[in-house]
Amino acid sequence: MSPENKNILEKSTIHGIGYIFDKNEKILVRLLWFIIFILSNVGFGFYAYNIYMKWTFEPDILVREKSKLLTDIPFPAVTICSPLFAKNQLANLAQFELKFREKKYNVYPNLSQSEINYMTSNIQTCDLNYLLKLERFYRRRDNNDVLKLLDESFRSIDEVLFGCRRNGAKDRCKKVFIRMITHRGFCYTFNIQGHSVIFNNEDLSSAFDYPNVTAAIDVYPKSLNINELNFTKWSLDKEFLDYKFNNIRFLYPLRAKVERNAYQNIYMFINASDTNNLCWSFAKSFSFYIHLPNEILSPLHKEYSVQLGTGKLLTLSAQSFRSDESLRSYSPEIRDCYFEGERKLQFFKAYTKLNCEYECMVNYTLNQCKCIMFYMPRKSASKVCDYENYSCFIKSLADWHKETSKNKTCNCLNTCNNIEYKVAYERTSNLDNSDPEIYF
């Protein structure tokens, strides 16, 4: 060490440095000050590292709560499913299915091939545990035509829903609802965005084509040029931008509040005269699913069930979460959410946490079983699972849920801007067995 540097260290104002380099001090004192100096710097470094990690990966976020106009919040998409939507000819098959369950025989008695095909197709919309019990009876049956058979088995919208009223005005139900394929068979959805808004169309199987909203939802005055309405402007990040009409009634997805003292509501009758007991666990009930307008129904959505002969008033509430644009400077892993465009999905153009998890489930199933279920989005070349694959599918589904709960697979974060809908049961009442009335 040069004399100049040594002189600087001996006269340093940093406490302890002078003692370390002072030759007049005993070696034990110099060693003690050296240890103190090292430990102090280690402690300071550890403290600084913790502060850095906290502000980098767990920054404090200031949350401001404020009210939001109902005209700014879209009414949710509502999907209605029920085995009662199947044609009544299937009800006659329930007695045969019961005998199979009781193991009285293992062949189909007095059933035509057409009846067998319809029954085995509709059985696939039942609960998974029920489906697994019957697997051995269908093991050698091909499943390529399941969508075609289901399409022929389920009644049209006009046969199922009637007397629809939206905001007090009578309307044809097929102008308000879209029929979609789901894990419950064909269901009917209100206020969902168009196919081109939700899906990436590249190599997507044509089984998932459904009419664009601009063609299927015809609730606007005929004098209004429907093509002028831009249905793609709404998203969780953008809300509505640059729309041309001041009248909130003409925005889509539909708003929770349409005008002064007028709120979005829909009222319908459901034709329940044909009862189908094919699926015993939910044979005489209706299932409701509440989801975002840019999500399709999946097995991951929460199910609300209403039995025939009972009435339930469901109250919807919504919470809107908005994130400041300045948070974009942080990585998604740090802020624990995605802004629009930051996470691309294979099948879905619109990113939501449930769309992401659903796609992850599909890919996991395809990887484990080399096939996917008939209701899942898929590429045209992907194989639909046959009956012999059901054990594999159910096992892969259980494994996927375990891995997802441990955050090992999907990395599906929430959206930074989000809307959460909550459903509360207000009251229940007993009704007669006439056609049920549904009110949202």
PDB file of C-alpha atoms in Angstrom, residues 134-142 386-390:
ATOM      1  CA  LEU A 134     -70.712 -46.005 -17.600  1.00  0.00           C
ATOM      2  CA  GLU A 135     -67.400 -45.990 -19.430  1.00  0.00           C
ATOM      3  CA  ARG A 136     -67.218 -49.748 -19.906  1.00  0.00           C
ATOM      4  CA  PHE A 137     -70.508 -49.772 -21.839  1.00  0.00           C
ATOM      5  CA  TYR A 138     -69.246 -47.276 -24.426  1.00  0.00           C
ATOM      6  CA  ARG A 139     -65.622 -48.264 -24.712  1.00  0.00           C
ATOM      7  CA  ARG A 140     -65.757 -49.365 -28.320  1.00  0.00           C
ATOM      8  CA  ARG A 141     -67.961 -46.555 -29.589  1.00  0.00           C
ATOM      9  CA  ASP A 142     -66.655 -43.845 -31.885  1.00  0.00           C
ATOM     10  CA  ASP A 386     -63.409 -41.373 -27.355  1.00  0.00           C
ATOM     11  CA  TYR A 387     -65.144 -43.138 -24.510  1.00  0.00           C
ATOM     12  CA  GLU A 388     -62.094 -45.241 -23.769  1.00  0.00           C
ATOM     13  CA  ASN A 389     -60.175 -42.023 -22.998  1.00  0.00           C
ATOM     14  CA  TYR A 390     -62.484 -40.841 -20.203  1.00  0.00           C
TER      15      TYR A 390
END
